[in-house]
Coordinates of C-alpha atoms and ligand atoms in Angstrom, one line a residue:
X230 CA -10.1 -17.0 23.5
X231 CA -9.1 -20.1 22.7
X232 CA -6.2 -21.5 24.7
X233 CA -4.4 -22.7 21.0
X234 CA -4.0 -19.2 20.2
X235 CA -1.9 -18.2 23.6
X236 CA 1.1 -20.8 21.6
X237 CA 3.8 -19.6 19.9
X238 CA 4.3 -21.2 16.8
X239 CA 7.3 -23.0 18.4
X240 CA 5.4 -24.3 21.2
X241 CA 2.4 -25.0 18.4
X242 CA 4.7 -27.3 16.9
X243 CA 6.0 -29.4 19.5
X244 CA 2.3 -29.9 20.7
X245 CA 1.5 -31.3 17.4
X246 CA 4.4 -33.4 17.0
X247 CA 3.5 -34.6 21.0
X248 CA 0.1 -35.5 19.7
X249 CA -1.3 -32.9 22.1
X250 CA -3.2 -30.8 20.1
X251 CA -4.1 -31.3 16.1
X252 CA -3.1 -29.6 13.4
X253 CA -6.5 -29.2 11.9
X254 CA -7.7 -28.5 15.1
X255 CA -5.3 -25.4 15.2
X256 CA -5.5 -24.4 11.9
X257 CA -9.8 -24.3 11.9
X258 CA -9.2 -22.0 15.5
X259 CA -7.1 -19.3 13.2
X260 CA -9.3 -19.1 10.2
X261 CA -12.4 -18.7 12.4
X262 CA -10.3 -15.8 14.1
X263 CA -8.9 -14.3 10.6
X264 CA -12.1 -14.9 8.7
X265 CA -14.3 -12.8 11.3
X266 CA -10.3 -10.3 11.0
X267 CA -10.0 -9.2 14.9
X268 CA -12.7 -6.2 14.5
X269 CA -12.0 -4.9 11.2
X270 CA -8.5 -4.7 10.5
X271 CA -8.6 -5.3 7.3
X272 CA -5.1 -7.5 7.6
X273 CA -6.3 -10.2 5.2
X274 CA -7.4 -9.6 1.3
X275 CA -8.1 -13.7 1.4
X276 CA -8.7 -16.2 3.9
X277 CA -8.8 -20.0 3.1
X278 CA -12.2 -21.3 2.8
X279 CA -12.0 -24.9 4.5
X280 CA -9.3 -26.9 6.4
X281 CA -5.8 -26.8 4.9
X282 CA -4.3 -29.6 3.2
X283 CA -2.0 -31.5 5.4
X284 CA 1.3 -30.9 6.3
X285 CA 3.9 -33.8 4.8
X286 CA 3.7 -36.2 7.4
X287 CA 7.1 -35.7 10.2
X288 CA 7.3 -31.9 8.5
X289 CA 9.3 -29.7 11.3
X290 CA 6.3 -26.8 11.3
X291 CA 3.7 -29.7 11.8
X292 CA 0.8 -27.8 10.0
X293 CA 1.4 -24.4 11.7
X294 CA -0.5 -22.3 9.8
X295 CA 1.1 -19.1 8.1
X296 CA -0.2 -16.1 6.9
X297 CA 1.3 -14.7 3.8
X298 CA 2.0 -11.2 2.4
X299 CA -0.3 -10.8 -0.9
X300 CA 2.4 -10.2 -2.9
X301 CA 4.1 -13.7 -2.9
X302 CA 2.4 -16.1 -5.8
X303 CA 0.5 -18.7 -4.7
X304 CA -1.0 -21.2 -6.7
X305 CA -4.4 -20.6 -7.3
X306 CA -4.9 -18.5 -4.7
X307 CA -5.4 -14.5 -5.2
X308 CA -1.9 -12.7 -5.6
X309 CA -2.3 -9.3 -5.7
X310 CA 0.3 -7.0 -4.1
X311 CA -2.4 -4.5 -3.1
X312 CA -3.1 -3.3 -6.6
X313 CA -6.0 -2.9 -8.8
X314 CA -4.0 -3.8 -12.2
X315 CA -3.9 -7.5 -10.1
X316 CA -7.3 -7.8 -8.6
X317 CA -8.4 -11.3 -8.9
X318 CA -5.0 -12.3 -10.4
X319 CA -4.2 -16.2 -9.7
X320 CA -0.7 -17.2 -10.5
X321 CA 0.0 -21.1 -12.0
X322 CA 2.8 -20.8 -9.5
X323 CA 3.9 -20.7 -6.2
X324 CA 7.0 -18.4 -4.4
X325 CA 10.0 -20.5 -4.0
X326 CA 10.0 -19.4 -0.3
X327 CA 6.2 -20.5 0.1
X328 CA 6.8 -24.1 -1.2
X329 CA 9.7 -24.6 1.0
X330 CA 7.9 -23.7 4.2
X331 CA 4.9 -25.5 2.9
X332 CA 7.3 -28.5 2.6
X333 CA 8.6 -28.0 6.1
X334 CA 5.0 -28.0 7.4
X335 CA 3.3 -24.8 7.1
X336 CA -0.3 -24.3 6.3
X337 CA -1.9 -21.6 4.1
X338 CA -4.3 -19.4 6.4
X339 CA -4.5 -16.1 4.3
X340 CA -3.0 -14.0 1.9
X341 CA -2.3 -10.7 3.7
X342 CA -3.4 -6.5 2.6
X343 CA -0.2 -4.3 1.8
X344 CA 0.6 -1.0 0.0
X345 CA 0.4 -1.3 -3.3
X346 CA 3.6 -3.1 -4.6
X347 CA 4.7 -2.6 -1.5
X348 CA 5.4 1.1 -1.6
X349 CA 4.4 2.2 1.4
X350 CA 5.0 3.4 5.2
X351 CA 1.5 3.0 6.6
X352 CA -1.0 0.6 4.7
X353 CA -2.8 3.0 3.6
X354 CA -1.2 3.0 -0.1
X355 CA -3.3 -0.9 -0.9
X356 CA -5.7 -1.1 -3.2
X357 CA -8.2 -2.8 -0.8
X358 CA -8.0 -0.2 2.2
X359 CA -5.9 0.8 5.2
X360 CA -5.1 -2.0 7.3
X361 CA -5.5 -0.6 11.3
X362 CA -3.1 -1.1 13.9
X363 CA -4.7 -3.6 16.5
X364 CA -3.3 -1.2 19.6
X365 CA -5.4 1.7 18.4
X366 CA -7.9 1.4 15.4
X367 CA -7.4 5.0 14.7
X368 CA -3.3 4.4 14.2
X369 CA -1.3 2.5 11.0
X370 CA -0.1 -0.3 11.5
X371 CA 3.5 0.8 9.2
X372 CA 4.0 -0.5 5.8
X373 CA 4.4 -1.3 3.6
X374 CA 3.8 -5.4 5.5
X375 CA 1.0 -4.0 7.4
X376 CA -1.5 -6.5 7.0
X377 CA 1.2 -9.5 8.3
X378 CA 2.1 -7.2 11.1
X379 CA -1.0 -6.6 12.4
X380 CA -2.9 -10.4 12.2
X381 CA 0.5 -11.8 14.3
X382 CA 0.0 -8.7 16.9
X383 CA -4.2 -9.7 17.2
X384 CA -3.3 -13.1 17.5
X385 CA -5.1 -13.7 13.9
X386 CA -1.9 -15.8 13.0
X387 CA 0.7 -17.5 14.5
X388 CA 2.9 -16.4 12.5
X389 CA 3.6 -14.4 8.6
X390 CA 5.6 -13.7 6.2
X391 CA 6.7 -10.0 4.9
X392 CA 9.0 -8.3 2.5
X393 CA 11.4 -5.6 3.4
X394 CA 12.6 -3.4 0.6
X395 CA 13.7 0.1 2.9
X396 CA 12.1 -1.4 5.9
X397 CA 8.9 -3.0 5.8
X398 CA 9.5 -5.8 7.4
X399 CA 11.1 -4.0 10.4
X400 CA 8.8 -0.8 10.4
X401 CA 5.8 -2.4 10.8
X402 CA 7.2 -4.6 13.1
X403 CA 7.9 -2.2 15.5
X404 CA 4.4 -0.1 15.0
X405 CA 2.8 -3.6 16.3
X406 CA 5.0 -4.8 18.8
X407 CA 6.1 -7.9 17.0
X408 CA 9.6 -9.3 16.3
X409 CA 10.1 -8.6 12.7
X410 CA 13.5 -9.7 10.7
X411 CA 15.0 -8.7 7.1
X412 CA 17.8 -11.2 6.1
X413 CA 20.7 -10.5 4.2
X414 CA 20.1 -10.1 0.9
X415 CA 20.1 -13.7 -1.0
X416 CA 19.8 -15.7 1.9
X417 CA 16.0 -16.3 0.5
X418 CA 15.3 -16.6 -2.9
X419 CA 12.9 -14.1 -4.2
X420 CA 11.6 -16.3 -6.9
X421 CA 8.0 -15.5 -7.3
X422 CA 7.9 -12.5 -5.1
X423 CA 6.2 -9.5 -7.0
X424 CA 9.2 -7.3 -7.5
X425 CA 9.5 -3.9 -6.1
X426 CA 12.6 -3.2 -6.4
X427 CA 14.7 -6.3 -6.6
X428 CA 19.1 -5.1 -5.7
X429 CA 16.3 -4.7 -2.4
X430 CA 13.9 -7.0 -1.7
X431 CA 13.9 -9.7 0.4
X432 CA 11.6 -11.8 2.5
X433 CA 11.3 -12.2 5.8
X434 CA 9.3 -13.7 9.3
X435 CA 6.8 -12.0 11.6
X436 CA 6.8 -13.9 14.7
X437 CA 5.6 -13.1 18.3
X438 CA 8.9 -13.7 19.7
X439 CA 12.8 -14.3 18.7
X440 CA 13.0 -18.0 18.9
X441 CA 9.6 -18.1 16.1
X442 CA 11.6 -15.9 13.8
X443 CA 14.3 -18.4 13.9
X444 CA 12.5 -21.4 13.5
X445 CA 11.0 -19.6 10.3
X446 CA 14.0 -18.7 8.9
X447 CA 15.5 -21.6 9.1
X448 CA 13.1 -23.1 6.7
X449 CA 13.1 -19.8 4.5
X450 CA 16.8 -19.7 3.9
X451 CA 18.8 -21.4 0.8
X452 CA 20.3 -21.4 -2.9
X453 CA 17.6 -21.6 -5.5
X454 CA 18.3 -22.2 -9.0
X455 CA 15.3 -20.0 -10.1
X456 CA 17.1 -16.8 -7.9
X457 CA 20.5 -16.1 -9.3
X458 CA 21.0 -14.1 -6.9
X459 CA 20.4 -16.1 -4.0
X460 CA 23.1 -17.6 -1.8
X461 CA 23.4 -21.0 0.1
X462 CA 23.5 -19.8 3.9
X463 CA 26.3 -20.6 5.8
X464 CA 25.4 -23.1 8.6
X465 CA 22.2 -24.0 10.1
X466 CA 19.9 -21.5 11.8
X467 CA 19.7 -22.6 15.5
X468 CA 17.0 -21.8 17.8
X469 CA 18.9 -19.3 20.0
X470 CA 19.3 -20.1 24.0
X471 CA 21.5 -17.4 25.9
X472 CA 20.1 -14.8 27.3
X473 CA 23.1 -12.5 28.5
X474 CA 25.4 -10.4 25.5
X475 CA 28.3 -11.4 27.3
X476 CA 31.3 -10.5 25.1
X477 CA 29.2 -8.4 22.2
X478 CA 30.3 -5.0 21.1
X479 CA 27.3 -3.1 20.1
X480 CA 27.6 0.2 18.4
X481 CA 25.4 3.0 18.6
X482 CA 25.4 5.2 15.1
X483 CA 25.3 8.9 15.8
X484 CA 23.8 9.8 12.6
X485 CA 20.9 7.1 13.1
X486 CA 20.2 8.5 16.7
X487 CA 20.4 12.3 17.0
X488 CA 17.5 14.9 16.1
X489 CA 13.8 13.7 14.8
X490 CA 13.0 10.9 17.4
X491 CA 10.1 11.1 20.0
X492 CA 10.9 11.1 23.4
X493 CA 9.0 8.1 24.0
X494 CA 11.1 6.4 21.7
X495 CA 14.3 7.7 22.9
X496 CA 13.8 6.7 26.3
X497 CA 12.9 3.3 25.4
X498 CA 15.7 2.9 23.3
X499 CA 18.0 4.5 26.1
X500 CA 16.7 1.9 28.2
X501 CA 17.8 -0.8 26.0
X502 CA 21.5 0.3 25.7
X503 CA 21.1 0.5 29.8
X504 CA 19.8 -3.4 29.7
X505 CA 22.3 -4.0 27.1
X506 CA 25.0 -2.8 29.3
X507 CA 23.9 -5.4 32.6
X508 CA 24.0 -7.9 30.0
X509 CA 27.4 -7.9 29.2
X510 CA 28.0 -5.9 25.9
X511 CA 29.7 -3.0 25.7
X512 CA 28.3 -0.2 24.3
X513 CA 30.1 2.7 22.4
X514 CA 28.9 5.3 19.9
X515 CA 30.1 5.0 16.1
X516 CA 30.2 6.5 12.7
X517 CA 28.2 6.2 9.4
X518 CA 29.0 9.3 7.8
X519 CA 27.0 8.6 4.6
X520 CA 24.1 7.7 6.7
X521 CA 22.0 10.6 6.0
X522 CA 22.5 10.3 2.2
X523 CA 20.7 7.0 2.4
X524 CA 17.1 8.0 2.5
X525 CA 17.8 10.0 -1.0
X526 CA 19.7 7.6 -2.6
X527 CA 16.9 5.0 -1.6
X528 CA 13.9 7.0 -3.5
X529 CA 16.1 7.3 -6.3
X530 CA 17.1 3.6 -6.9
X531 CA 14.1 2.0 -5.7
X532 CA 11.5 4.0 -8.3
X533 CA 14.3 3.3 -10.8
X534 CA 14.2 -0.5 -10.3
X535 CA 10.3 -0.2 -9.7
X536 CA 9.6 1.6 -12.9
X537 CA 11.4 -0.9 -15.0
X538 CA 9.7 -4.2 -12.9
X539 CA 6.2 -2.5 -13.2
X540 CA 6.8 -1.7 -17.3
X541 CA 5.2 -5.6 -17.7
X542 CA 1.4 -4.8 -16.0
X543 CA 0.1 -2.9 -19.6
X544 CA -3.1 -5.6 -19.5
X545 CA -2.0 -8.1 -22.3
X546 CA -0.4 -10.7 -19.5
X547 CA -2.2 -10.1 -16.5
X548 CA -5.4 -9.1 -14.0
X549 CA -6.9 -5.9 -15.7
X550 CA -7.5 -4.6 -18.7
X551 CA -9.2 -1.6 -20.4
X552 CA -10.5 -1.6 -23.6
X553 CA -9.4 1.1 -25.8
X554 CA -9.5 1.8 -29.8
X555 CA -6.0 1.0 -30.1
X556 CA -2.9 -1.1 -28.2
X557 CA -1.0 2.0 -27.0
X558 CA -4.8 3.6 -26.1
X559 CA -5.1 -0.4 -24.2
X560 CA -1.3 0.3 -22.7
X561 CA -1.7 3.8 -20.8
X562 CA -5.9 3.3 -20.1
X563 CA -4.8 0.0 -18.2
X564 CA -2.4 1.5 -16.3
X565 CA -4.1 4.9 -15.6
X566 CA -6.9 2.7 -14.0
X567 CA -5.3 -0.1 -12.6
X568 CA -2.2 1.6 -10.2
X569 CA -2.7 4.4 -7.7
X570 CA -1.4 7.1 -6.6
X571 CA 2.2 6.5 -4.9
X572 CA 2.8 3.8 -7.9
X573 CA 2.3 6.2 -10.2
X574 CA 4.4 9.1 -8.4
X575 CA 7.5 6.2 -8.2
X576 CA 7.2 5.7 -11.7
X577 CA 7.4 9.0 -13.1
X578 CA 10.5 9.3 -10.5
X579 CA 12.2 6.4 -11.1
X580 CA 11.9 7.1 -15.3
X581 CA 12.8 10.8 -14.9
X582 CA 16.2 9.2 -12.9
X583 CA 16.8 6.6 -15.8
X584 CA 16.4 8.9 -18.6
X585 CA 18.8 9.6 -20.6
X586 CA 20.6 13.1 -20.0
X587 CA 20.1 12.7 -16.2
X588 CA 21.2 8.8 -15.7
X589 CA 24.6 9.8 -14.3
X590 CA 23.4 12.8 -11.9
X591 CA 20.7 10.9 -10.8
X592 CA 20.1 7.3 -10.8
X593 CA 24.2 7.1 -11.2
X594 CA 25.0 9.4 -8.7
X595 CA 22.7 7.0 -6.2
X596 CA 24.6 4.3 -7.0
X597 CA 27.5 5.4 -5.7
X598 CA 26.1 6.7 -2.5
X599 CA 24.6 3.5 -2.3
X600 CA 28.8 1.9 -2.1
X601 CA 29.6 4.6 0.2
X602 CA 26.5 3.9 2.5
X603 CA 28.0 0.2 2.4
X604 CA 31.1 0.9 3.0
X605 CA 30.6 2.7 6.3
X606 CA 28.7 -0.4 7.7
X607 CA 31.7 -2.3 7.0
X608 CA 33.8 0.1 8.1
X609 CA 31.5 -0.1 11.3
X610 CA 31.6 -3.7 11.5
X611 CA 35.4 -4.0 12.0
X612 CA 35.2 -2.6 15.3
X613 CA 31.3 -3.9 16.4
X614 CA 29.7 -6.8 16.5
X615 CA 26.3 -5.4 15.8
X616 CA 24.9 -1.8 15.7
X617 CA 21.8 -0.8 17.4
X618 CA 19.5 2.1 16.8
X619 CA 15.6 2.8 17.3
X620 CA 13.7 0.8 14.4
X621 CA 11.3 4.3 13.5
X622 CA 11.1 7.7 14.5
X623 CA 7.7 7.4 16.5
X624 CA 5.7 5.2 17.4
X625 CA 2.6 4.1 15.1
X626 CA 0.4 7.9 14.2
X627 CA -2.8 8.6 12.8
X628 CA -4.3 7.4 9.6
X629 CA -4.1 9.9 7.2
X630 CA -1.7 11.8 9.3
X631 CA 0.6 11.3 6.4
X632 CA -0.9 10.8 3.3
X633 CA -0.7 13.9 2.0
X634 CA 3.3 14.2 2.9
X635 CA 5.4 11.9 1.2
X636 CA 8.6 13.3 2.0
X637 CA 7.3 12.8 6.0
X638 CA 6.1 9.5 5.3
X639 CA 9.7 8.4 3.7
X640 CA 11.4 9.6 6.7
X641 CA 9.5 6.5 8.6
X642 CA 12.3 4.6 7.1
X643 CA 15.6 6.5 8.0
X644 CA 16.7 4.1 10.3
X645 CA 15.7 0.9 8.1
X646 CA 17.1 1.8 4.5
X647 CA 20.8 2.1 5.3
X648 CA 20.5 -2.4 5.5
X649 CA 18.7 -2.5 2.1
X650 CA 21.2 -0.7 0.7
X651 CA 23.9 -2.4 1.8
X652 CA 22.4 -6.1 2.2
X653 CA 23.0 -6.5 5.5
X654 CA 20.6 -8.3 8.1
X655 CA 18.4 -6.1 10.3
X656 CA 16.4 -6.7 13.5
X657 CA 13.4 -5.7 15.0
X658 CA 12.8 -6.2 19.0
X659 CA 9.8 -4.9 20.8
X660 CA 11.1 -2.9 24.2
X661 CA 7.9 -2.2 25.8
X662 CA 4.9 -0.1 25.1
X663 CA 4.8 3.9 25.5
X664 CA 1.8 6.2 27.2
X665 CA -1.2 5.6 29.3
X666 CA -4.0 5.1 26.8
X667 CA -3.6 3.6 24.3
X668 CA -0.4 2.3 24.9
X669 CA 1.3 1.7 22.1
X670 CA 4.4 -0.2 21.2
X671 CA 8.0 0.6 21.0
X672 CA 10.8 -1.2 19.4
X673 CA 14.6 -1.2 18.3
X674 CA 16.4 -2.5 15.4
X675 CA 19.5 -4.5 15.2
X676 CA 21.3 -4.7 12.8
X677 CA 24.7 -7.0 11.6
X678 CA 27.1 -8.0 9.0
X679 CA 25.7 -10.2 6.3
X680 CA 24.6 -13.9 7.5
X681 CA 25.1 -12.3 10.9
X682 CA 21.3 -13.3 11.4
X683 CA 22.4 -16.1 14.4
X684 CA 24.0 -13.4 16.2
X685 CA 21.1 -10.9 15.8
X686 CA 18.8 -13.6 16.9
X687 CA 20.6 -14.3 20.1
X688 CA 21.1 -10.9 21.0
X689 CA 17.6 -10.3 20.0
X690 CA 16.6 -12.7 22.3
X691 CA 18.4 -11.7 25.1
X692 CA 16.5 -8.5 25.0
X693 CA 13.1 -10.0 24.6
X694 CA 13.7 -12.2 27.6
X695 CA 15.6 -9.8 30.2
X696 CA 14.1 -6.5 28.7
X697 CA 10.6 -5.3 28.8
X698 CA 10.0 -6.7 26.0
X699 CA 8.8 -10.3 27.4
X700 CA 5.8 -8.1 28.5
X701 CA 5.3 -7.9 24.6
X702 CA 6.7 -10.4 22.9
X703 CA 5.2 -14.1 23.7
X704 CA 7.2 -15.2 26.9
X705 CA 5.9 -18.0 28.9
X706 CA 8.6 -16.3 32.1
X707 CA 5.7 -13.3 32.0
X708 CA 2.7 -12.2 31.3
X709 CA 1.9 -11.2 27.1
X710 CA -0.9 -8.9 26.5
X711 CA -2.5 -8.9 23.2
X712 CA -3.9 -5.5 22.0
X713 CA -7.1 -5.4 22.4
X714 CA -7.2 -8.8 24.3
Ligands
LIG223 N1 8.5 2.7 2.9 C1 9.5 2.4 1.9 C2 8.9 2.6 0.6 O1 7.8 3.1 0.5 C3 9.9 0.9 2.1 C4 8.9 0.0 1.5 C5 9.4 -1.5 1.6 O2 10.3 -1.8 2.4 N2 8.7 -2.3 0.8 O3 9.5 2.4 -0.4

């Protein structure tokens, strides 16, 4: 393998910038590797054709190249999110979040598979196949960023981009062995995201290690008069240094890490707290008592924002359309055709919620949860710096294990929902890899007040370093073992 692959995009960078390696040169070693896709992953549903165009000359990222979740728009370049109703669809536009990294030096490599609109656990929801998880071909990679997850863990990227919307950023994160990150909710503008479900949404890095998800973020972040609900982050993101958690209180949530985790996991995340504990934090269980209301309030607010977003794909405006005898025959044909299955079940929820007579005991009484879930995190927040908690019940299972079970496929997301719901930055940090063979990763989740991402990303990195994580996670103090490698 190619020696430019073993960098982390940090290190990528400052090669570049030394003259040491070029960025064309870098770029042309990653689209060979995501054009031929690591054995069959399936992580890419487009893959640039010829050498990027070049980074602004002195731009930060240098020409790193990026691969891109499918459902941000890019410019004349397939934009999909995963569905049939979008095939082939090429938007005049490009994501807010894409130009600005593109203006800080980052290089289209690939648009990358997802579930279909991103509603999803495992990958296995997109409309161009199951992406696999590079540790075991017969495993998901999690969802609903699957495709971005799994090209950063085969090395087919330096680095990607994801969205997180109950935990898709984080999830599949974790399922890989990756450091995944979801920011506080407006810190990146969302402008030309495909919405899901937008009081949720919000982008975020992939990265191999803790100091790459920084450096990304700090060229994702920012105010943008096309997001009115994006905020102007407080400070700059810095690169974090420490490794110790010297003088960090980190609370444990009981609800978030009793009954329905595997012992692998447990004992991983066990280990963690331990490590956390020679580090210098203190370490002391807490309460979220709406916690397990989270997960139900979730699946009723996210189909109810989903089902008003999708109303606009009925074939007059974009990617398919079918042919019928009459405009409403056009509407309904379009859409029977063009979304699948898990789109369709969200939309008959979320429209059952929003209809009038059960508004208020449904989609209304979520709502309120949703505060109360907020509140507690707060609450939580007076006394702790940071809360940790495993990022996912298991580690990555079986294709098709699930499919047929969506209530056990939404429960891959009872850790990660409680942060969409509230807004608040979340964390996910590889802590080693569970079994004999395969070995698979396993991770925890972090999570902090809102714009507490520099905190996260130090303590994050404190665990990467000193934990078993750096066996993982890119370090150059040990050795990093790519799946499949
Ligand atoms: N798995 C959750 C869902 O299916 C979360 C998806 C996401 O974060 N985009 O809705």
């Amino acid at each position: 393998m190619s020696e430019l692959i073993e960098l982390t995009a940090a290190q990528a960078a400052e090669r570049i910038h030394h003259g040491d390696v070029s960025a064309a040169e870098l770029f042309e070693a990653y689209r060979t590797r995501a054009a031929a896709d690591g054995d069959d992953l399936n992580a890419f549903t487009w893959v640039a054709d010829g050498p990027a165009a070049e980074a602004p000359s002195g731009a930060p990222l240098a020409g790193v190249p990026l691969a891109v979740k499918d459902l941000f728009c890019t410019e004349g370049v397939p934009s999909q999110s995963g569905s049939k109703i979008l095939e082939g669809y090429e938007p005049p536009y490009t994501a807010t979040v894409v130009a600005k990294l593109a203006q800080a030096g980052t290089t289209l490599l690939g648009k990358t598979n997802q579930d279909e609109f991103a509603m999803g656990s495992s990958n296995e929801n997109s409309a161009f196949g199951p992406v696999r998880n590079p540790w075991d071909r017969t495993r998901v990679p999690g969802g609903s960023s699957g495709g971005s997850a799994a090209a950063v863990a085969a090395g087919l990227a330096p680095w990607a981009l994801g969205t997180d919307t109950g935990g898709s950023i984080r999830q599949p994160a974790a399922l890989c062995g990756i450091v995944g990150l979801k920011p506080t909710y407006g810190a990146i503008s969302r402008y030309g995201m495909i919405a899901f479900a937008s009081s949720l949404d919000q982008a975020g890095p992939f990265t191999r290690d803790v100091t790459d998800a920084a450096l990304l973020l700090r060229h994702m972040v920012g105010q943008d008069a096309c997001d009115s609900t994006s905020l102007a982050f407080p400070g700059e993101i810095e690169l974090p240094k420490g490794v110790d958690l010297r003088g960090i209180k980190l609370g444990v949530p009981e609800e978030l890490t009793g009954e329905g985790i595997e012992s692998g996991v447990r004992e991983a995340f066990n280990r963690t707290l331990a490590l956390a504990e020679q580090l210098g934090a203190s370490v002391e269980t807490c309460t979220l008592p709406h916690a397990p209301h989270a997960l139900n309030a979730y699946y009723l607010i996210a189909p109810a924002e989903a089902s008003a977003n999708l109303a606009r794909f009925d074939g007059v405006r974009y990617g398919l359309r079918v042919d019928a005898d009459d405009l409403l025959g056009m509407y309904t044909q379009t859409r029977e055709a063009g979304f699948g299955a898990e789109v369709k079940r969200r939309i008959m929820l979320g429209t059952y919620a929003l209809s009038s007579g059960y508004y208020d005991a449904y989609y209304g009484r979520a709502q309120q949860v949703r505060t109360k879930v907020a509140d507690d995190f707060r609450a939580a927040f007076e006394r702790f710096d940071l809360l940790v908690t495993p990022t996912a019940p298991s580690v990555a299972f079986r294709l098709g294990e699930k499919v047929d079970d969506p209530l056990a496929m939404y429960l891959s997301d009872v850790f990660t929902i409680g942060a969409n719901l509230a807004g608040i930055p979340g964390l996910t940090v590889p802590v080693g890899l569970a079994g004999t063979s395969p070995r698979l990763p396993r991770a925890v989740q972090l999570l902090g007040p809102m714009d507490a991402e520099p905190l996260l990303l130090r303590a994050g990195r404190a665990i990467e370093v000193r934990g078993d994580t750096a066996r993982l996670a890119r370090d150059h103090e040990t050795e990093f073992a790519w799946p499949g490698r």
